[in-house]
Coordinates of C-alpha atoms and ligand atoms in Angstrom, one line a residue:
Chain A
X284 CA 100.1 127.1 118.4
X285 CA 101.6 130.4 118.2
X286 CA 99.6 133.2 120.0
X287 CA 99.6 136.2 117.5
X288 CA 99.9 139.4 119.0
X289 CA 100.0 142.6 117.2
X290 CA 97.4 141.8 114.4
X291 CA 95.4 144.1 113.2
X292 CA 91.6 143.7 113.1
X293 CA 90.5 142.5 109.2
X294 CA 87.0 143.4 107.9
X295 CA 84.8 142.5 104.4
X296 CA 83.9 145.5 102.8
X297 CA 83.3 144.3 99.3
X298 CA 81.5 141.1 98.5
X299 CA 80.7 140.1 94.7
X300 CA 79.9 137.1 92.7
X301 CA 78.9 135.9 89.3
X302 CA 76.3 133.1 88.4
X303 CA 77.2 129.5 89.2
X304 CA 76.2 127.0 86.5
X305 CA 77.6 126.0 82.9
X306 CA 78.4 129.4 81.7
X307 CA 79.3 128.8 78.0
X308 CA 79.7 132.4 77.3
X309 CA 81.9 133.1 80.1
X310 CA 85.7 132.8 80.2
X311 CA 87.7 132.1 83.3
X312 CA 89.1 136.0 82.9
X313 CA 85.5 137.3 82.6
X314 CA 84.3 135.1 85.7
X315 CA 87.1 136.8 87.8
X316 CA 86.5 140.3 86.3
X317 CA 82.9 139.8 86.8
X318 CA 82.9 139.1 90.5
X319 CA 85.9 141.2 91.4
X320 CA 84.4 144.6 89.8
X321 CA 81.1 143.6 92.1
X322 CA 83.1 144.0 95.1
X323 CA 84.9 146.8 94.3
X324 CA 81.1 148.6 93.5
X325 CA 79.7 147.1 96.5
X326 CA 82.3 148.8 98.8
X327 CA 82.2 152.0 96.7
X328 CA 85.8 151.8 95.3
X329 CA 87.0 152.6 91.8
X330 CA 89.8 150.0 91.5
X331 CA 93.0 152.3 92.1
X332 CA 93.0 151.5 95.9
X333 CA 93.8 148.0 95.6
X334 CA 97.3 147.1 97.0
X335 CA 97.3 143.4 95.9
X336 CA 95.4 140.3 94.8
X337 CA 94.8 137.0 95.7
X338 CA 93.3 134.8 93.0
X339 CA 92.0 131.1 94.7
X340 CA 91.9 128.6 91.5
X341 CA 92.5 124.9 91.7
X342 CA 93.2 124.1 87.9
X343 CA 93.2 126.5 85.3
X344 CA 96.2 124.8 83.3
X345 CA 94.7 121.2 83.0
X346 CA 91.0 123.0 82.2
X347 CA 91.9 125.7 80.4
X348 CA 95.6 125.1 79.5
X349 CA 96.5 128.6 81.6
X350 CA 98.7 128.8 84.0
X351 CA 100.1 132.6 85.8
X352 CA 96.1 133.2 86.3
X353 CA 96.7 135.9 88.6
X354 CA 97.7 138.9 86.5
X355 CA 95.9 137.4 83.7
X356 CA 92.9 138.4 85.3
X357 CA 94.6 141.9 87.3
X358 CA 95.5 142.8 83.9
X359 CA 91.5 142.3 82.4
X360 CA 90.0 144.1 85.4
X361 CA 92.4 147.0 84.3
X362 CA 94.9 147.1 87.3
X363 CA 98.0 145.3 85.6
X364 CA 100.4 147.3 87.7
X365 CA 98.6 145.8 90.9
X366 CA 101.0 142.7 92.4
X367 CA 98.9 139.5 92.4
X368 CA 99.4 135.9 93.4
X369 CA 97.5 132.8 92.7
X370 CA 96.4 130.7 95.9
X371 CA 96.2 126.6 94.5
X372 CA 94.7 123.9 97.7
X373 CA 92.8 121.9 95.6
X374 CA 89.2 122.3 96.3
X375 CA 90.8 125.0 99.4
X376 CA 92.2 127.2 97.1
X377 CA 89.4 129.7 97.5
X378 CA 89.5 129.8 101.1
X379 CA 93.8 129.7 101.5
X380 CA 93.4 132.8 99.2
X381 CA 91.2 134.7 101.8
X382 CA 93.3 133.4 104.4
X383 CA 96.7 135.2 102.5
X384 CA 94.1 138.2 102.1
X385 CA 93.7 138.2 105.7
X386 CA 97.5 137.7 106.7
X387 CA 98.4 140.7 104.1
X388 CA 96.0 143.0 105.8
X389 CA 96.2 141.5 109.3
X390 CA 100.2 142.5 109.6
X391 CA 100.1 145.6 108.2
X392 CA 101.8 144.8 104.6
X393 CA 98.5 146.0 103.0
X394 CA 95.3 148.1 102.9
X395 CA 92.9 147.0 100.4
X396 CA 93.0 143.9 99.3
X397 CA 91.5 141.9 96.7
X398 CA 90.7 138.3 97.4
X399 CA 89.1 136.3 94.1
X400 CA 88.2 132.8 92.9
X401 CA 87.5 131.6 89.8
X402 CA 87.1 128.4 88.0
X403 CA 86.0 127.6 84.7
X404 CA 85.3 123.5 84.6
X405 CA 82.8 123.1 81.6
X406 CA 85.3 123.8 78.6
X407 CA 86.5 119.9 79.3
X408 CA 83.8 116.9 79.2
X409 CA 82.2 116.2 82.9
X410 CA 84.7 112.8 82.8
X411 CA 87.6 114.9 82.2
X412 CA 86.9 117.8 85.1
X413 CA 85.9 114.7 87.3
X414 CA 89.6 113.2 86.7
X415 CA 91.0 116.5 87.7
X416 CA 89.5 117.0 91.0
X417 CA 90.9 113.1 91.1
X418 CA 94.4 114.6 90.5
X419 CA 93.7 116.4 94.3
X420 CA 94.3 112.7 95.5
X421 CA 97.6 110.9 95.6
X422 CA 98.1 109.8 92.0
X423 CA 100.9 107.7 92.9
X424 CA 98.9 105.5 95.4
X425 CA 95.3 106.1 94.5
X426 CA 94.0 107.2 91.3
X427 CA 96.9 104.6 89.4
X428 CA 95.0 101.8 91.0
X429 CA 91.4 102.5 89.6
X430 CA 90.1 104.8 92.4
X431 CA 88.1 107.7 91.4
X432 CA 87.5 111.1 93.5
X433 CA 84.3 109.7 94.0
X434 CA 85.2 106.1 95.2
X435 CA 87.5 107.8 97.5
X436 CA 84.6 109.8 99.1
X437 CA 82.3 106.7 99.4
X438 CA 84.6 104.8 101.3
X439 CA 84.4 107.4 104.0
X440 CA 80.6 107.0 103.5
X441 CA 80.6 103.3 103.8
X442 CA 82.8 103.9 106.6
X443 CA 81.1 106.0 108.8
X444 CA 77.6 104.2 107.8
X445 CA 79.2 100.9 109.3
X446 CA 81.0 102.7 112.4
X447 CA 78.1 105.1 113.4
X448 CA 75.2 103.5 111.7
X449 CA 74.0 106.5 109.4
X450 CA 72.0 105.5 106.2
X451 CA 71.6 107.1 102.6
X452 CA 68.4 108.6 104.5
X453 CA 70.4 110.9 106.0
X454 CA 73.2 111.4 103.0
X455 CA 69.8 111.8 101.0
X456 CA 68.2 114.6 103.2
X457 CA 71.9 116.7 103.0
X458 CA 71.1 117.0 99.4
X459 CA 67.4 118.1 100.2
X460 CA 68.0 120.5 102.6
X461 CA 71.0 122.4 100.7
X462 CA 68.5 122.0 97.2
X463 CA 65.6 124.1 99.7
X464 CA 68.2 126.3 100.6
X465 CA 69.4 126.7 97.2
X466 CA 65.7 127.2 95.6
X467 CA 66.2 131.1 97.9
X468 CA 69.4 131.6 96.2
X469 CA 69.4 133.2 92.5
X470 CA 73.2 132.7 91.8
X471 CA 72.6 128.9 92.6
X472 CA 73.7 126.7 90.0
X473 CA 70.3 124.4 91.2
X474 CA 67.6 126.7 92.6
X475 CA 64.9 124.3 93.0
X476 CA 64.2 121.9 95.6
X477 CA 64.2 117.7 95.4
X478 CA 63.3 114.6 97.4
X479 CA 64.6 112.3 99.5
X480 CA 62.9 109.4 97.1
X481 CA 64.9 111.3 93.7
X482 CA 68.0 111.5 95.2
X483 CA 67.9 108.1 96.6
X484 CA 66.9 106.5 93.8
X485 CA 69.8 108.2 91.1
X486 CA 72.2 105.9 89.6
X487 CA 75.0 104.8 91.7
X488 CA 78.3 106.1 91.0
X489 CA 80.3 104.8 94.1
X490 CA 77.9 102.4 96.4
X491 CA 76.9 104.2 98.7
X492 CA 77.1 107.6 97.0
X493 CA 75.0 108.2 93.8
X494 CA 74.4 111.1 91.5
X495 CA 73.0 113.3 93.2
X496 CA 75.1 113.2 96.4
X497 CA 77.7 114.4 94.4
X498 CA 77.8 118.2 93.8
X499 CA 78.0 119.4 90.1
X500 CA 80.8 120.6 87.7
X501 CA 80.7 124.1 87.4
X502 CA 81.3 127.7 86.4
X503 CA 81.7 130.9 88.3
X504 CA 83.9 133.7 90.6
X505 CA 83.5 135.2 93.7
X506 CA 85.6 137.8 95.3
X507 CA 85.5 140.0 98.6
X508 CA 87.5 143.3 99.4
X509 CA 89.5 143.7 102.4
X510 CA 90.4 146.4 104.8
X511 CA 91.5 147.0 107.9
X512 CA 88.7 147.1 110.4
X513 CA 89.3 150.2 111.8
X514 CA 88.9 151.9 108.4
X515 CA 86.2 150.1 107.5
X516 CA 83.3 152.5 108.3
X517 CA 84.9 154.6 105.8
X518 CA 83.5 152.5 103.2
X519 CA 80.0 152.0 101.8
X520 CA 77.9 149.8 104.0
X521 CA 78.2 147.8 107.0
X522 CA 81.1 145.7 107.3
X523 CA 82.2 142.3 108.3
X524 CA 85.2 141.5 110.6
X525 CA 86.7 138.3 110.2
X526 CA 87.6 137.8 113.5
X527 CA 89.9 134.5 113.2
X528 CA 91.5 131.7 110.7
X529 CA 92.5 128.4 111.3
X530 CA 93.9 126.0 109.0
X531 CA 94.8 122.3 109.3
X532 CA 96.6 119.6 107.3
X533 CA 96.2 115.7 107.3
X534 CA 97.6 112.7 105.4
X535 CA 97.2 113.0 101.4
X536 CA 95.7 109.4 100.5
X537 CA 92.9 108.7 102.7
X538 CA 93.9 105.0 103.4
X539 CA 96.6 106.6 105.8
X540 CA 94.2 108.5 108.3
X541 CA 93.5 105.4 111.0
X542 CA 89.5 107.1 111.4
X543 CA 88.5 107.4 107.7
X544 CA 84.9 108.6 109.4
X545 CA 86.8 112.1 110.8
X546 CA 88.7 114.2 108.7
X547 CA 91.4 115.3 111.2
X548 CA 92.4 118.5 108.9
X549 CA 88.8 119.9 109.8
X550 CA 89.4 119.2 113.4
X551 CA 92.5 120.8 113.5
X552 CA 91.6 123.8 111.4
X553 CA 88.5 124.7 114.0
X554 CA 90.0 124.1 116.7
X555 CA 93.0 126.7 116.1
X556 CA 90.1 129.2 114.5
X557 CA 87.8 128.6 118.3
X558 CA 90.7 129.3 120.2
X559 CA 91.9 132.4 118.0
X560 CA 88.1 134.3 117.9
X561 CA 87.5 132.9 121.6
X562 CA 84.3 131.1 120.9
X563 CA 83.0 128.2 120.6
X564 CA 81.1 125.6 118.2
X565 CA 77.9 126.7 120.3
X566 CA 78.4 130.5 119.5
X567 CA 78.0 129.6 115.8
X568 CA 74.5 130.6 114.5
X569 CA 75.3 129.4 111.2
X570 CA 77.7 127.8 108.8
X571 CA 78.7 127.5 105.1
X572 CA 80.5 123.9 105.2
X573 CA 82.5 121.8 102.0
X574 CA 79.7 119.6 101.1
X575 CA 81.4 117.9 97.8
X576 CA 79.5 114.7 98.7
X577 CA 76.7 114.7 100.7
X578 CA 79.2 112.6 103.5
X579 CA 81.2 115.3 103.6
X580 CA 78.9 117.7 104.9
X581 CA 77.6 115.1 107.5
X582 CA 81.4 114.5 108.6
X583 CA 82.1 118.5 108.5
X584 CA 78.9 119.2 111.0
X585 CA 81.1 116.8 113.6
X586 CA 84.5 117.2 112.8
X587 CA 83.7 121.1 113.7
X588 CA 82.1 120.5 116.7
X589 CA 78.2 121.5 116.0
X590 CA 77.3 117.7 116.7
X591 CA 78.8 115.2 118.7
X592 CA 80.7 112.2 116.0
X593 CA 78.4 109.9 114.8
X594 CA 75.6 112.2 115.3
X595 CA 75.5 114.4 112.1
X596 CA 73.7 112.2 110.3
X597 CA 70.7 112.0 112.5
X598 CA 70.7 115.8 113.4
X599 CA 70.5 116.1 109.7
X600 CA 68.0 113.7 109.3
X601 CA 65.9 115.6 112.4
X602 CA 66.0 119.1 110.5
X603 CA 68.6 120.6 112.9
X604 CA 70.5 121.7 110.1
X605 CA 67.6 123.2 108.7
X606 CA 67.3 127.2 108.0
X607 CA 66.5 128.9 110.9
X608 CA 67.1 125.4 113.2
X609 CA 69.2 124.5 115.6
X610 CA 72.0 125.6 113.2
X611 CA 72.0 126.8 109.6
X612 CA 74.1 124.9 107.8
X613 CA 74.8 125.9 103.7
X614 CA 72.2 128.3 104.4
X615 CA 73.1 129.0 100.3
X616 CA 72.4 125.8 99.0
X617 CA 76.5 124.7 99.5
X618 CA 78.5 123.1 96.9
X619 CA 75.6 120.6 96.4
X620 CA 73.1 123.0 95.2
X621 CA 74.6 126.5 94.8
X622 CA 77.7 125.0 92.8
X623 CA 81.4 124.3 93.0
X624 CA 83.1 126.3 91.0
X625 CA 86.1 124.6 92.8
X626 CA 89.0 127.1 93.3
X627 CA 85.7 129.8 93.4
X628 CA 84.3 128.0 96.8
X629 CA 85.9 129.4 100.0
X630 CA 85.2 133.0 97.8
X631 CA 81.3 131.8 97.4
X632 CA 81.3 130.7 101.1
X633 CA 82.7 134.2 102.3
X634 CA 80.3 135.9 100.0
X635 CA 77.3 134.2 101.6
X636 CA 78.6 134.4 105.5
X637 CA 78.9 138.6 104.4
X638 CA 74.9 138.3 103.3
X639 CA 73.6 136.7 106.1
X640 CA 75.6 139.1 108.7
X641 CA 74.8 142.0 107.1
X642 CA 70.9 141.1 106.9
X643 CA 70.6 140.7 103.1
X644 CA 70.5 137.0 102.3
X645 CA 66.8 137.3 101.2
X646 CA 64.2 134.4 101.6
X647 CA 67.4 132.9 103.1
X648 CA 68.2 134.6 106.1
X649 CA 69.2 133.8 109.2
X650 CA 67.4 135.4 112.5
X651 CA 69.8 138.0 113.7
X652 CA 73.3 136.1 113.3
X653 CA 76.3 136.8 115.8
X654 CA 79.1 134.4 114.6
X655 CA 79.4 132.6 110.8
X656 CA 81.7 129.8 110.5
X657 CA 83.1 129.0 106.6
X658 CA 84.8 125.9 106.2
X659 CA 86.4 124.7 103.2
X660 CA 88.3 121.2 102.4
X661 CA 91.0 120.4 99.3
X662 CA 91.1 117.2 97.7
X663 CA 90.0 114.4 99.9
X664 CA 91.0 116.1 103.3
X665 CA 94.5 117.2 103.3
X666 CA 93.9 120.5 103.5
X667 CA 91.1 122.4 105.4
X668 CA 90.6 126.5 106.5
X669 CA 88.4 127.5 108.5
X670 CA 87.7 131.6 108.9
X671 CA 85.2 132.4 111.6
X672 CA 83.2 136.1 111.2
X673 CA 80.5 138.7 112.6
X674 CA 79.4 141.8 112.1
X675 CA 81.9 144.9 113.0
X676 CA 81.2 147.3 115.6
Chain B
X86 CA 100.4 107.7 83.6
X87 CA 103.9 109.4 82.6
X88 CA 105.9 106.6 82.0
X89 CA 109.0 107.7 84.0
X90 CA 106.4 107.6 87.0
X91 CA 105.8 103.9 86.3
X92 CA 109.8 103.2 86.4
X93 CA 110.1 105.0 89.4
X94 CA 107.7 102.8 91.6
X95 CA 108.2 99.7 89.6
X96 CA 110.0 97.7 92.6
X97 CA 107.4 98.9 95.0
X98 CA 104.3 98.1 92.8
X99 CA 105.8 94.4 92.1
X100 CA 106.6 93.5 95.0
X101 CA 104.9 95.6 97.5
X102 CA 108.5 96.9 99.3
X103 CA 107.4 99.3 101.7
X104 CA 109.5 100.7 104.8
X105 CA 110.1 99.7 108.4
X106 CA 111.2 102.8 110.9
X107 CA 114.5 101.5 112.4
X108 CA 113.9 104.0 115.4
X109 CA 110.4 102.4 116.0
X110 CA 109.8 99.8 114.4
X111 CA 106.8 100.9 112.6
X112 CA 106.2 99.2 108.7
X113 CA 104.9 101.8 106.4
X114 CA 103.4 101.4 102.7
X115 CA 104.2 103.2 100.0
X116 CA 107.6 103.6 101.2
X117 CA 108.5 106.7 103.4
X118 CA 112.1 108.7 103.3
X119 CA 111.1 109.8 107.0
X120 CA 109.2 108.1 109.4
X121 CA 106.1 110.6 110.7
X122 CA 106.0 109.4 113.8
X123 CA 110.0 109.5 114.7
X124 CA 110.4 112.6 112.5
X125 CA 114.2 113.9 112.1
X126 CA 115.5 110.5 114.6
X127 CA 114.4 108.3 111.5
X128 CA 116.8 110.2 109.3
X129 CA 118.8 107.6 107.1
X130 CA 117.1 104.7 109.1
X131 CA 113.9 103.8 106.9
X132 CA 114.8 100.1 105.8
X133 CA 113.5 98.3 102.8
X134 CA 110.4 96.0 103.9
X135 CA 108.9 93.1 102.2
X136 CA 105.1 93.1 102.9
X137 CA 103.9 89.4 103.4
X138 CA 100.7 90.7 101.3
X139 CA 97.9 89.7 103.7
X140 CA 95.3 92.0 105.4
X141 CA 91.7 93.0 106.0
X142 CA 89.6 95.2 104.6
X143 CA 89.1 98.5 106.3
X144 CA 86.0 99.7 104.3
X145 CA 85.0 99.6 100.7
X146 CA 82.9 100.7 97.5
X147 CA 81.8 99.6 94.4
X148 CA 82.8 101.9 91.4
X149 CA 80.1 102.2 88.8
X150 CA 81.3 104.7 87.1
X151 CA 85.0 104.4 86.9
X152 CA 87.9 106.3 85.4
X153 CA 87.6 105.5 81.4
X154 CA 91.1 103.7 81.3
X155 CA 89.3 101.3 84.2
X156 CA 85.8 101.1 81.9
X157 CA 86.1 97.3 81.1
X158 CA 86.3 96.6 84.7
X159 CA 83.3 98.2 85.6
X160 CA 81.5 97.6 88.1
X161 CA 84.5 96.9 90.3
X162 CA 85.2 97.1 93.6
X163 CA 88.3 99.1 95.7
X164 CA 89.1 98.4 99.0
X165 CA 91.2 100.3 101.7
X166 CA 93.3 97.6 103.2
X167 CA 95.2 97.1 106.4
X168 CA 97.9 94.7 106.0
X169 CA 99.3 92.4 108.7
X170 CA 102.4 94.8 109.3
X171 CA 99.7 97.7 110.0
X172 CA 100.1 99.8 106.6
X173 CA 97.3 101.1 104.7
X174 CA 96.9 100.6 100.9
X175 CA 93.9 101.4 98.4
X176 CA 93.6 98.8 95.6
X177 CA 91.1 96.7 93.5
X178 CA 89.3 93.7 94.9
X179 CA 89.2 91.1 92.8
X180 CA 87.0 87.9 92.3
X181 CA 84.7 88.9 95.2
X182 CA 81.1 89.4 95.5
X183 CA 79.9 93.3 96.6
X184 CA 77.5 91.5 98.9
X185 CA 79.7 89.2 100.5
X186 CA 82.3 92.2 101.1
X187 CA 82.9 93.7 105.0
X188 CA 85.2 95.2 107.2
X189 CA 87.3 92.5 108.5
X190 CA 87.2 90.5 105.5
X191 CA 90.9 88.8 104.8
X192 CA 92.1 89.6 101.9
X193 CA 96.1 88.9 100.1
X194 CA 97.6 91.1 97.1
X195 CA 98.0 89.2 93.6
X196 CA 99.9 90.8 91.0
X197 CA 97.2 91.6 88.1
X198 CA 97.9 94.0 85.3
X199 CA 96.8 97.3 86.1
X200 CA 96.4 99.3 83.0
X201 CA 98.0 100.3 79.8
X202 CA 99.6 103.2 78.4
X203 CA 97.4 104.5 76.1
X204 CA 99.8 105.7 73.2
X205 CA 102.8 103.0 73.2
X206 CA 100.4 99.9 74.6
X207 CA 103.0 99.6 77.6
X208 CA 101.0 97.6 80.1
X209 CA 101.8 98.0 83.4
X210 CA 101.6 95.7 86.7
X211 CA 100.8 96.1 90.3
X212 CA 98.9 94.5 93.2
X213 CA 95.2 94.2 93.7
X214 CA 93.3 92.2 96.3
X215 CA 91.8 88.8 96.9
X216 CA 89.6 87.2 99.1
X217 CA 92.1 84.5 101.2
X218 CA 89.1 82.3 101.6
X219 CA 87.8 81.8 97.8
Ligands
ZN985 ZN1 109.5 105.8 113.5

């Protein structure tokens, strides 16, 4: 890895997001409109001070037949003059937008920086948005042979169920945890809590996964303003500094990764975004982590290093993930419970870590946070970003 | 599936033609242009290889609610399978029981139709899994 020298210090100043759910009323323009005038009002800036936007969004032209996403929405928040690029990682495409946000401001090339996601899923049936997050997979050597996004998670599942011995106890409390969390959160798609015996007991959509370890189709945007860190103060409210980024790549289909149990792109991401911030998986006080399935989350709380592999399903199981525990993990109810707007998530996963550092996550806060860790997976693994942050001083 | 898509792999789907590494020796399925492993040194020097079809399952998952073009199958079961040669490949398991499926379990490819072209009513072919001992 490269040692970067020369960067310039990045800091949050601007956080802003709309309501996750199925939003009938709300177009994909509006959602990104929505969350991006937020941040610009939450750091106290009119909208002429932005340099350049990133838009994260996975799949506006199979879900809404637009493509060039980017000024579409620039032009509807009233800056069409401002340059703007669309970010597209599958499921990652929020996060590798905040991570192009970072770079811009990081070297220099830019100031103030928008960073948005947005995703609008619900104008096609649930079967049809369900065969587009498929399309993340290799359609040449997957989908074409009957396997299904879902099947494709489950098969890690089964795998790490048989190589590490956890049980659909442990998926099952994942999705109660993140629905407890979730219950705190008023933009969550789900606020309300459920049981280990209801989630165990939904139909089966992928043995071992059923319907309720699988996070919902949904709408919504999120967005963050960037700046660099030593002009931060000049801004309303306390700011954020995202003190490193790491991203990592695997193989596409998943039958090619030899451990199906680890998802190496996770691994790879931390460990370049430890090394860059200088900390560790122990410095971490909490963590918004890709929880898609409830496996995933169970795989991500290893593969980053909170808990030793094999072991995240029984720390799950033993409330160490718990708000407030050992670590907070999706201390906003995660994709599970808050939502996945897909190409929205890294945004909605910034947009929490911002709350919980700057003290105003509500019922849901965390004692006295240092570091946040946000981590955020496209397609079936290969992709993953990881951006680690605290509070600027 | 486009149907020049289905042209382009036809050879490989058939007859499950993957690709042996000249530099190391290593078999890979789908076929690979470069090898990962050997990187640039396997330039040019991917052979054509002829899988023998037989392997073990890695891990697997029974698919209740399946893609609609796969609806008449349901419930059915994929498989990630390691062949003999050590390549990897996802497909359907066929004429097997979900409770008498595990990792380990030999399995060989059979060439079943795969699915149909929704418009023209082009079928299309490729492998899926057995149980060797059935
Ligand atoms: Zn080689």
């Amino acid at each position: 890895m490269t040692e970067v020298h020369n960067l310039r210090d990045v800091a949050i100043i601007g956080i802003g997001e709309t309501q996750i759910g199925e939003l009938w009323d709300k177009s994909l323009r509006e959602l990104g409109i929505e969350a991006g005038l937020k941040a610009l009002k939450y750091a106290g800036l009119h909208g002429d001070e932005v340099e350049k936007l990133y838009v994260g969004n996975m799949s506006a032209g199979k879900l809404i037949n637009q493509e060039h996403v980017a000024p579409l929405i620039a032009d509807y928040a009233g800056i069409s003059e401002v340059p703007s690029t669309r970010i597209e990682s599958g499921s990652a495409s929020g996060g590798m937008a905040l991570a192009e946000g970072y770079k811009a401001v990081a070297s220099g090339m830019e100031d103030i920086v928008v960073v948005g996601g947005a995703e609008k899923m619900t104008d096609v049936g649930e079967q049809e948005a369900k065969d587009i997050l498929s399309s993340t997979a290799d359609q040449e050597w997957e989908t074409v042979f009957g396997a299904t996004f879902d099947s494709l998670y489950a098969m890690m599942a089964r795998y790490h169920m048989d190589n590490h011995g956890t049980t659909k106890d442990q998926l099952a409390q994942v999705a109660v945890k993140n629905h407890a969390n979730a219950a705190k959160n008023p933009n969550a798609q789900y606020p309300r809590e459920t049981s280990k015996k209801f989630v165990k007991n939904a139909p089966m959509v992928a043995d071992p996964l059923g319907m309720f370890d699988c996070a919902p189709i949904s709408d919504g945007g999120a967005a963050v303003v960037l700046c660099p860190a030593e002009r931060a103060d000049s801004f309303d409210g306390d700011p954020v500094e995202i003190v490193s980024l790491g991203q990592g790549g695997d193989h596409m289909a998943v039958h090619e990764r030899r451990d199906i149990g680890t998802m190496k792109a996770t691994e790879r991401a931390a460990k370049k975004a430890y090394k860059r911030a200088s900390v560790k998986p122990q410095d971490i006080d909490f963590a918004e982590v890709h929880d898609n399935y409830t496996i995933t989350e169970i795989m991500a709380i290893e593969d980053l290093g909170f808990f030793e592999k094999g072991e995240g399903g029984r720390a799950t199981e033993e409330g160490k993930t718990e708000l407030n525990s050992d670590i907070s993990i999706n201390t906003s109810g995660g994709l599970k419970a808050k939502g996945r707007p897909v190409g929205a998530v890294g945004l909605n996963q910034a947009v929490e870590a911002v709350l919980q550092l700057r003290g105003e996550a509500g019922e849901r806060q965390v004692d006295q946070p240092g570091y946040g860790l946000i981590h955020n997976i496209g397609g079936t693994g290969a992709s993953a970003i990881v951006h680690i942050l605290r509070r600027w001083s | 599936m486009p149907i020049p898509r289905f042209w382009r792999e036809i050879k490989q789907r058939y007859k499950g033609i993957g690709s042996r590494c000249e530099n190391c020796g290593k078999i890979y399925f789908p076929p690979r242009k470069i090898c990962p492993e050997c990187r640039r040194e396997s330039f040019q020097k991917m052979e054509e290889y002829e899988l023998e079809g037989k392997g073990e399952v890695v891990t697997y998952t029974k698919i209740n609610e399946p893609h609609p073009e796969f609806e008449m199958l349901s419930p059915y079961i994929m498989a990630i399978v390691e062949t003999e040669e050590g390549a990897r490949l996802t497909g359907h398991l066929v004429d097997a029981d979900i409770e008498d499926v595990e990792p380990g379990m030999k399995v060989e490819a059979t060439m079943r139709k795969l699915g149909e072209e929704s418009r023209d009513g082009l079928i299309y072919y490729g492998y899926k899994f057995w149980p060797l001992d059935r």
